[in-house]
Tab-separated table of C-alpha atoms and ligand atoms in Angstrom:
chain	number	residue	atom	x	y	z
W	1	MET	CA	161.631	86.378	129.799
W	2	SER	CA	164.460	84.499	128.099
W	3	LYS	CA	164.463	80.726	127.843
W	4	SER	CA	167.555	80.326	130.005
W	5	ARG	CA	166.031	82.448	132.831
W	6	SER	CA	162.851	80.356	132.999
W	7	SER	CA	164.720	77.043	133.012
W	8	HIS	CA	166.986	78.430	135.738
W	9	ILE	CA	163.916	79.085	137.935
W	10	LYS	CA	162.656	75.566	137.409
W	11	LEU	CA	165.948	73.909	138.274
W	12	SER	CA	167.134	75.838	141.276
W	13	GLN	CA	164.037	77.032	143.141
W	14	SER	CA	161.002	75.307	144.503
W	15	PRO	CA	157.895	77.076	143.237
W	16	ILE	CA	156.292	76.598	146.666
W	17	SER	CA	156.637	79.203	149.420
W	18	GLU	CA	158.341	78.284	152.676
W	19	ILE	CA	155.124	78.953	154.618
W	20	VAL	CA	153.060	76.606	152.471
W	21	LYS	CA	155.790	73.961	152.588
W	22	SER	CA	155.773	74.109	156.380
W	23	ILE	CA	152.075	73.248	156.655
W	24	PRO	CA	151.200	69.537	156.764
W	25	PRO	CA	148.316	68.326	154.583
W	26	SER	CA	145.059	67.844	156.496
W	27	GLY	CA	145.244	64.626	158.497
W	28	ILE	CA	141.560	64.106	157.754
W	29	ARG	CA	141.761	64.318	153.985
W	30	LYS	CA	144.980	62.299	153.826
W	31	PHE	CA	143.208	59.420	155.505
W	32	PHE	CA	140.012	59.661	153.518
W	33	ASP	CA	141.698	59.573	150.161
W	34	LEU	CA	142.188	55.884	150.995
W	35	LEU	CA	138.468	55.292	151.394
W	36	SER	CA	137.309	55.490	147.814
W	37	SER	CA	139.399	52.432	146.949
W	38	ILE	CA	137.768	50.124	149.538
W	39	GLU	CA	134.282	48.662	149.151
W	40	GLY	CA	131.757	48.223	151.974
W	41	VAL	CA	133.303	50.798	154.297
W	42	ILE	CA	131.230	52.390	157.067
W	43	SER	CA	132.469	55.901	157.509
W	44	LEU	CA	132.453	57.726	160.818
W	45	GLY	CA	134.978	59.978	159.231
W	46	VAL	CA	134.121	63.157	157.416
W	47	GLY	CA	132.476	65.731	159.655
W	48	GLU	CA	129.280	66.584	157.889
W	49	PRO	CA	125.585	65.918	158.406
W	50	ASP	CA	124.114	62.917	156.612
W	51	PHE	CA	120.921	64.938	156.123
W	52	VAL	CA	120.230	66.621	152.821
W	53	THR	CA	119.557	70.373	153.100
W	54	PRO	CA	115.853	70.795	154.022
W	55	TRP	CA	113.773	71.038	150.875
W	56	ASN	CA	112.253	74.478	151.474
W	57	ILE	CA	115.791	75.875	151.659
W	58	CYS	CA	116.767	74.212	148.369
W	59	GLU	CA	113.543	75.446	146.826
W	60	ALA	CA	114.253	79.061	147.776
W	61	ALA	CA	117.574	78.805	145.951
W	62	ILE	CA	115.972	77.167	142.906
W	63	TYR	CA	113.289	79.839	142.819
W	64	SER	CA	115.911	82.574	142.976
W	65	LEU	CA	117.679	81.015	139.988
W	66	GLU	CA	114.398	80.938	138.088
W	67	LYS	CA	114.063	84.640	138.790
W	68	GLY	CA	117.509	85.260	137.334
W	69	TYR	CA	119.561	85.755	140.497
W	70	THR	CA	122.830	84.545	139.051
W	71	MET	CA	124.956	87.641	139.544
W	72	TYR	CA	127.502	89.035	142.016
W	73	THR	CA	126.135	90.471	145.223
W	74	SER	CA	127.571	93.328	147.246
W	75	ASN	CA	131.031	92.351	148.545
W	76	LYS	CA	129.598	92.211	152.040
W	77	GLY	CA	126.724	89.911	151.003
W	78	THR	CA	123.084	90.703	150.250
W	79	PRO	CA	121.565	93.330	152.557
W	80	GLU	CA	118.637	90.955	153.231
W	81	LEU	CA	120.868	88.161	154.498
W	82	ARG	CA	122.982	90.513	156.626
W	83	ALA	CA	119.829	92.008	158.143
W	84	GLU	CA	118.424	88.552	158.862
W	85	ILE	CA	121.686	87.461	160.507
W	86	ALA	CA	121.653	90.596	162.673
W	87	ARG	CA	118.062	89.790	163.646
W	88	TYR	CA	118.952	86.177	164.415
W	89	ILE	CA	121.929	87.096	166.641
W	90	ASP	CA	119.843	89.708	168.413
W	91	SER	CA	116.888	87.408	169.052
W	92	ARG	CA	119.029	84.467	170.143
W	93	PHE	CA	121.668	86.256	172.210
W	94	GLY	CA	120.397	89.801	172.726
W	95	LEU	CA	123.450	91.111	170.917
W	96	SER	CA	123.185	93.812	168.302
W	97	TYR	CA	125.369	94.176	165.195
W	98	ASN	CA	124.837	96.765	162.480
W	99	PRO	CA	124.150	94.782	159.285
W	100	ASP	CA	125.622	97.605	157.173
W	101	ASN	CA	129.139	97.487	158.547
W	102	GLU	CA	129.482	94.875	161.293
W	103	ILE	CA	128.520	91.704	159.417
W	104	LEU	CA	130.312	90.119	156.471
W	105	ILE	CA	129.008	87.115	154.526
W	106	THR	CA	131.879	84.711	153.868
W	107	VAL	CA	132.455	81.542	151.871
W	108	GLY	CA	131.882	79.304	154.871
W	109	VAL	CA	133.443	79.708	158.290
W	110	SER	CA	136.613	78.538	156.533
W	111	GLU	CA	136.952	81.834	154.716
W	112	GLY	CA	135.978	83.792	157.830
W	113	LEU	CA	138.804	82.122	159.721
W	114	ASP	CA	141.332	82.893	157.009
W	115	LEU	CA	140.182	86.519	156.736
W	116	ALA	CA	140.236	87.004	160.498
W	117	MET	CA	143.825	85.806	160.739
W	118	ARG	CA	145.048	87.785	157.748
W	119	THR	CA	143.309	90.862	159.111
W	120	ILE	CA	144.751	90.873	162.617
W	121	LEU	CA	148.178	89.236	162.398
W	122	ASN	CA	151.560	90.825	161.820
W	123	PRO	CA	154.439	88.428	161.077
W	124	GLY	CA	155.414	86.511	164.198
W	125	ASP	CA	152.259	87.305	166.184
W	126	GLU	CA	151.098	84.401	168.307
W	127	VAL	CA	147.606	82.950	168.483
W	128	ILE	CA	146.657	80.674	171.356
W	129	MET	CA	144.347	77.733	170.690
W	130	PRO	CA	143.325	74.481	172.376
W	131	ASP	CA	144.948	71.192	171.509
W	132	PRO	CA	143.374	69.095	170.069
W	133	CYS	CA	141.521	71.472	167.754
W	134	TYR	CA	140.028	71.762	164.283
W	135	VAL	CA	142.741	71.145	161.685
W	136	ALA	CA	142.358	74.540	159.987
W	137	TYR	CA	143.127	76.570	163.130
W	138	PRO	CA	146.917	76.224	163.221
W	139	ALA	CA	147.119	76.283	159.416
W	140	SER	CA	145.135	79.531	159.118
W	141	VAL	CA	147.439	81.212	161.639
W	142	SER	CA	150.610	79.997	159.904
W	143	LEU	CA	149.332	80.991	156.462
W	144	ALA	CA	148.774	84.503	157.767
W	145	GLY	CA	152.379	84.683	159.004
W	146	GLY	CA	151.498	84.054	162.652
W	147	ILE	CA	152.571	81.366	165.079
W	148	PRO	CA	150.006	78.910	166.477
W	149	ILE	CA	150.461	78.229	170.181
W	150	ARG	CA	148.753	75.068	171.364
W	151	VAL	CA	147.463	74.785	174.907
W	152	PRO	CA	146.924	71.156	175.941
W	153	THR	CA	143.441	70.083	176.965
W	154	THR	CA	142.735	66.700	178.488
W	155	GLU	CA	139.926	64.229	179.032
W	156	ASP	CA	140.340	64.717	182.815
W	157	ASN	CA	139.375	68.338	182.273
W	158	ASP	CA	136.526	67.521	179.850
W	159	PHE	CA	138.710	68.834	177.010
W	160	GLU	CA	137.927	72.397	178.114
W	161	ILE	CA	140.530	75.057	177.565
W	162	THR	CA	140.763	77.113	180.756
W	163	ALA	CA	141.932	80.633	181.514
W	164	GLU	CA	144.347	79.133	184.030
W	165	ALA	CA	145.905	76.921	181.353
W	166	ILE	CA	146.077	79.767	178.823
W	167	GLU	CA	147.759	82.397	181.010
W	168	PRO	CA	151.295	80.877	181.112
W	169	TYR	CA	151.330	80.832	177.288
W	170	ILE	CA	150.702	84.576	176.952
W	171	THR	CA	153.747	86.541	175.764
W	172	ASP	CA	154.420	90.017	174.301
W	173	LYS	CA	153.674	88.470	170.910
W	174	THR	CA	150.241	87.089	171.783
W	175	LYS	CA	147.611	88.761	169.633
W	176	ALA	CA	144.591	86.556	170.045
W	177	VAL	CA	142.967	83.449	171.413
W	178	LEU	CA	141.174	81.216	168.915
W	179	ILE	CA	138.507	78.936	170.307
W	180	GLY	CA	135.854	76.767	168.755
W	181	TYR	CA	133.254	75.350	171.142
W	182	PRO	CA	131.363	73.058	170.786
W	183	CYS	CA	134.628	71.481	169.758
W	184	ASN	CA	135.673	69.542	166.711
W	185	PRO	CA	137.102	66.896	167.407
W	186	THR	CA	136.111	66.274	171.057
W	187	GLY	CA	132.477	67.421	171.261
W	188	ALA	CA	133.364	69.430	174.388
W	189	VAL	CA	131.512	72.632	175.231
W	190	LEU	CA	132.771	75.488	177.398
W	191	SER	CA	130.754	76.525	180.409
W	192	LYS	CA	129.692	80.150	180.729
W	193	GLU	CA	131.839	80.397	183.870
W	194	GLU	CA	134.985	79.288	182.059
W	195	LEU	CA	134.234	81.517	179.070
W	196	THR	CA	133.865	84.410	181.494
W	197	ARG	CA	137.292	83.674	182.964
W	198	ILE	CA	138.780	83.537	179.438
W	199	ALA	CA	137.034	86.816	178.614
W	200	ASP	CA	138.533	88.420	181.734
W	201	LEU	CA	141.964	87.216	180.687
W	202	ALA	CA	141.485	88.647	177.173
W	203	LYS	CA	140.549	92.012	178.665
W	204	ARG	CA	143.427	91.987	181.151
W	205	TYR	CA	146.036	91.235	178.457
W	206	ASN	CA	144.283	93.182	175.692
W	207	LEU	CA	143.797	90.173	173.432
W	208	LEU	CA	141.331	89.566	170.633
W	209	VAL	CA	139.264	86.396	170.670
W	210	ILE	CA	138.186	84.607	167.520
W	211	SER	CA	135.200	82.479	168.415
W	212	ASP	CA	134.178	79.820	165.900
W	213	GLU	CA	130.595	78.956	166.844
W	214	VAL	CA	129.683	76.864	163.813
W	215	TYR	CA	128.418	74.082	166.114
W	216	GLY	CA	126.652	76.474	168.490
W	217	GLN	CA	123.181	75.148	167.635
W	218	LEU	CA	124.223	71.522	168.056
W	219	VAL	CA	124.235	71.113	171.849
W	220	TYR	CA	122.682	68.397	173.986
W	221	GLY	CA	121.248	69.236	177.371
W	222	VAL	CA	123.466	72.297	177.813
W	223	GLU	CA	123.303	75.948	176.743
W	224	HIS	CA	125.641	77.414	174.187
W	225	THR	CA	127.116	80.717	175.346
W	226	CYS	CA	128.010	83.192	172.628
W	227	LEU	CA	131.334	84.654	173.742
W	228	ALA	CA	130.617	88.147	172.405
W	229	THR	CA	127.671	88.482	174.817
W	230	LEU	CA	129.978	88.553	177.840
W	231	PRO	CA	130.646	92.017	179.277
W	232	GLY	CA	133.244	93.956	177.311
W	233	MET	CA	133.711	91.199	174.724
W	234	ARG	CA	131.682	92.415	171.754
W	235	GLU	CA	134.425	94.816	170.634
W	236	ARG	CA	137.276	92.328	171.043
W	237	THR	CA	135.575	89.237	169.591
W	238	ILE	CA	135.387	88.110	165.986
W	239	LEU	CA	132.347	85.875	165.951
W	240	LEU	CA	132.404	83.279	163.165
W	241	ASN	CA	129.407	81.195	162.277
W	242	GLY	CA	127.774	79.601	159.277
W	243	PHE	CA	125.165	77.311	157.840
W	244	SER	CA	127.151	74.149	157.050
W	245	LYS	CA	126.518	72.134	160.183
W	246	ALA	CA	123.222	73.153	161.794
W	247	TYR	CA	121.273	73.433	158.520
W	248	ALA	CA	123.048	70.582	156.708
W	249	MET	CA	124.376	73.021	154.117
W	250	THR	CA	128.068	72.127	153.769
W	251	GLY	CA	127.994	72.374	149.970
W	252	TRP	CA	126.423	75.834	149.827
W	253	ARG	CA	129.524	77.449	151.323
W	254	ILE	CA	127.984	80.252	153.350
W	255	GLY	CA	129.246	81.627	156.637
W	256	TYR	CA	129.523	85.004	158.302
W	257	ALA	CA	131.719	87.105	160.542
W	258	ALA	CA	130.356	89.620	163.033
W	259	SER	CA	132.523	92.100	164.888
W	260	ASP	CA	133.402	95.716	165.405
W	261	LYS	CA	133.169	97.782	162.192
W	262	GLU	CA	136.908	98.453	161.976
W	263	ILE	CA	137.667	94.722	161.942
W	264	ILE	CA	134.801	93.829	159.587
W	265	GLY	CA	135.853	96.681	157.279
W	266	ALA	CA	139.397	95.309	157.104
W	267	MET	CA	138.182	91.743	156.578
W	268	THR	CA	135.920	92.994	153.787
W	269	LYS	CA	138.925	94.600	152.094
W	270	ILE	CA	140.665	91.213	151.771
W	271	HIS	CA	137.417	89.444	150.884
W	272	GLN	CA	136.624	91.873	148.039
W	273	TYR	CA	139.997	91.269	146.368
W	274	THR	CA	140.125	87.520	146.887
W	275	MET	CA	136.555	86.215	146.882
W	276	LEU	CA	134.579	89.224	145.667
W	277	CYS	CA	131.433	87.837	147.244
W	278	ALA	CA	129.938	84.595	148.492
W	279	PRO	CA	127.807	82.740	145.898
W	280	ILE	CA	124.371	84.329	145.463
W	281	MET	CA	122.497	80.980	145.361
W	282	GLY	CA	124.001	80.049	148.703
W	283	GLN	CA	123.066	83.414	150.162
W	284	MET	CA	119.467	82.968	148.989
W	285	ALA	CA	119.358	79.532	150.572
W	286	ALA	CA	120.887	80.825	153.823
W	287	LEU	CA	118.267	83.569	154.034
W	288	GLU	CA	115.514	80.961	153.829
W	289	ALA	CA	117.318	78.791	156.381
W	290	LEU	CA	117.280	81.609	158.924
W	291	LYS	CA	113.670	82.505	158.215
W	292	THR	CA	112.141	79.044	158.327
W	293	GLY	CA	114.794	76.467	159.273
W	294	ASP	CA	114.489	76.382	163.069
W	295	SER	CA	112.159	73.407	163.355
W	296	GLU	CA	114.273	71.368	160.927
W	297	VAL	CA	117.354	72.145	163.012
W	298	GLU	CA	115.493	71.096	166.140
W	299	ASN	CA	114.587	67.750	164.543
W	300	MET	CA	118.137	67.128	163.382
W	301	VAL	CA	119.505	67.953	166.846
W	302	LYS	CA	117.084	65.434	168.406
W	303	ASP	CA	118.282	62.835	165.945
W	304	TYR	CA	121.978	63.543	166.579
W	305	ASP	CA	121.296	63.303	170.292
W	306	ARG	CA	119.821	59.787	169.883
W	307	ARG	CA	122.852	58.693	167.887
W	308	ARG	CA	125.213	60.354	170.369
W	309	ARG	CA	123.786	58.271	173.209
W	310	VAL	CA	124.047	55.064	171.174
W	311	ILE	CA	127.650	55.624	170.133
W	312	VAL	CA	128.930	56.680	173.569
W	313	LYS	CA	127.213	53.734	175.268
W	314	GLY	CA	128.449	51.453	172.485
W	315	PHE	CA	132.092	52.480	172.920
W	316	ARG	CA	131.900	51.971	176.675
W	317	THR	CA	130.313	48.543	176.153
W	318	ILE	CA	133.123	47.350	173.874
W	319	GLY	CA	135.707	48.493	176.411
W	320	LEU	CA	136.731	51.947	175.208
W	321	SER	CA	136.443	54.796	177.661
W	322	CYS	CA	134.573	57.660	176.076
W	323	PHE	CA	134.200	61.224	177.314
W	324	GLU	CA	130.585	62.375	176.996
W	325	PRO	CA	130.381	64.914	174.174
W	326	LYS	CA	127.844	67.695	174.816
W	327	GLY	CA	127.978	69.370	171.414
W	328	ALA	CA	128.783	69.067	167.677
W	329	PHE	CA	128.472	65.510	166.284
W	330	TYR	CA	131.691	63.807	167.277
W	331	ALA	CA	132.596	61.194	169.866
W	332	PHE	CA	136.232	60.964	170.953
W	333	PRO	CA	136.878	57.523	172.483
W	334	SER	CA	140.237	56.663	173.994
W	335	ILE	CA	142.157	53.745	172.509
W	336	LYS	CA	145.091	54.058	174.897
W	337	THR	CA	144.463	50.617	176.406
W	338	THR	CA	145.157	48.956	173.040
W	339	GLY	CA	148.762	50.167	172.973
W	340	MET	CA	148.340	51.275	169.356
W	341	THR	CA	148.832	54.826	168.139
W	342	SER	CA	145.743	56.536	166.779
W	343	GLU	CA	147.022	56.283	163.249
W	344	GLU	CA	147.931	52.601	163.586
W	345	PHE	CA	144.506	51.844	165.072
W	346	ALA	CA	142.614	53.774	162.410
W	347	GLU	CA	144.550	52.234	159.556
W	348	LYS	CA	144.242	48.640	160.845
W	349	LEU	CA	140.556	49.155	161.595
W	350	LEU	CA	139.976	50.331	158.056
W	351	TRP	CA	141.741	47.366	156.439
W	352	GLU	CA	140.533	44.669	158.826
W	353	GLU	CA	136.971	45.776	159.603
W	354	LYS	CA	136.219	48.415	157.009
W	355	VAL	CA	135.332	51.136	159.480
W	356	ALA	CA	136.716	54.590	158.815
W	357	VAL	CA	137.486	56.927	161.713
W	358	VAL	CA	139.938	59.818	162.008
W	359	PRO	CA	143.054	59.411	164.172
W	360	GLY	CA	142.873	61.888	167.053
W	361	SER	CA	146.476	62.849	166.358
W	362	ALA	CA	145.294	64.625	163.180
W	363	PHE	CA	144.014	67.369	165.530
W	364	GLY	CA	147.217	67.895	167.472
W	365	PRO	CA	149.568	66.030	169.826
W	366	CYS	CA	146.954	65.869	172.615
W	367	GLY	CA	144.659	63.939	170.274
W	368	GLU	CA	147.087	61.010	170.295
W	369	GLY	CA	145.458	57.955	171.854
W	370	TYR	CA	141.958	58.950	170.663
W	371	LEU	CA	139.764	58.563	167.612
W	372	ARG	CA	137.346	61.097	166.184
W	373	CYS	CA	134.114	59.342	165.256
W	374	CYS	CA	131.421	61.397	163.558
W	375	TYR	CA	127.966	60.131	164.477
W	376	ALA	CA	126.109	62.214	161.885
W	377	THR	CA	125.438	58.974	160.086
W	378	ALA	CA	122.596	56.403	159.991
W	379	LEU	CA	121.895	54.676	163.305
W	380	SER	CA	122.126	51.269	161.601
W	381	ASP	CA	125.620	52.151	160.341
W	382	ILE	CA	126.664	53.314	163.806
W	383	GLU	CA	125.444	50.017	165.287
W	384	GLU	CA	127.256	47.956	162.644
W	385	ALA	CA	130.448	50.032	163.090
W	386	LEU	CA	130.314	49.403	166.846
W	387	LYS	CA	129.933	45.664	166.239
W	388	ARG	CA	132.953	45.646	163.949
W	389	MET	CA	135.002	47.763	166.342
W	390	GLY	CA	134.094	45.434	169.224
W	391	ARG	CA	135.419	42.479	167.195
W	392	PHE	CA	138.561	44.452	166.373
W	393	ILE	CA	139.216	45.367	170.010
W	394	LYS	CA	138.756	41.739	171.121
W	395	LYS	CA	141.237	40.572	168.504
W	396	HIS	CA	143.854	43.171	169.430
W	397	ARG	CA	143.293	43.305	173.179
W	398	LYS	CA	146.612	43.220	175.033
W	399	THR	CA	146.632	40.362	177.545
H	1	LIG	C1	135.185	73.770	163.938
H	1	LIG	C2	134.947	73.993	162.484
H	1	LIG	N1	135.000	75.241	162.013
H	1	LIG	C3	134.809	75.486	160.698
H	1	LIG	C4	134.546	74.466	159.798
H	1	LIG	C5	134.328	74.805	158.353
H	1	LIG	O1	133.025	75.227	158.176
H	1	LIG	P1	132.466	75.787	156.793
H	1	LIG	O2	131.861	74.631	156.053
H	1	LIG	O3	131.465	76.807	157.208
H	1	LIG	O4	133.618	76.385	156.055
H	1	LIG	C6	134.468	73.149	160.259
H	1	LIG	C7	134.222	72.028	159.335
H	1	LIG	O5	134.374	70.889	159.642
H	1	LIG	C8	134.667	72.912	161.641
H	1	LIG	O6	134.606	71.676	162.144
């Protein structure tokens, strides 16, 4: 290429695609870049367990390295891990997937989400999702050329997306519904009855459902319903799950997708050209997690439940109304009575009291007036954060 041609490209064209330009940076990360510069901050911010991955899981990965397992695996993931996942889904939900062609090991649920969208969407196809929702949902749809359609959910309705609320948003362009319950950021779960109504709607309008169940093991006093178990849903559901949250394995980057073989085959095609395979050490660790990790998960869930009760009670005591989360590890208190926006509140709280939370508005317009507070942190830190937030509310209370 001549010199003049390359300088012409630099001067007159942005190197960034219109789609990428249209996507806002993650409202979570944007906020947390601030954190590293402030000392003594208590963070209820980033959504990950404060537990280290259980030692036997780490050890399995170390042992596999010692044995020389440092290579690529099959694109789909190791046969042992796929078989174990199939066994796990079958024993937990009574649902059977063929590990040879209906399960794909991904680089976290994040990759599964991206693959699912790129696999099913044609340009302009619409995907319905709840608002507020996990920040990657609308972005993954837009990046795949689709259009995210947000359906408002409210505290009055326990932040549940309902079939009744979804139906008016269905158009000729609607390809799928994307749900993630237990929900990040609200901690809401969907009842089996409501999921059944959503499933009926999906069947009636011939829609796919992408069900992100990464928090499915983290529920408190309620049952998690796996959407694909509902009648007629196995073939129209892309089930996404992973190891990050329940097994405290965020850094290992292992997730999986389970669905009909045509969909998994197409997802595998993209995965083999872009990712090749998920890291082998992570896959070894995940295999051990499924084989022996249940009791550790149970202990962590008990611990999160204790902290959940403390934080919800604490918010109510300092004068913030707080919906009772039944899953994941987030509380979503309302700050509407303060008259501040979520972003204003979060920023002031950080500077004045050194407590980091995520503005609810980072998760969509319906998150405005709320804060996402992750309680997967030490109980003593939660108690101190509540004390500081109580002081902050008193100081800024509108009279
Ligand atoms: C709802 C939801 N789905 C997916 C992810 C990403 O999970 P993974 O670490 O498996 O990519 C997160 C992470 O916060 C999440 O909250």
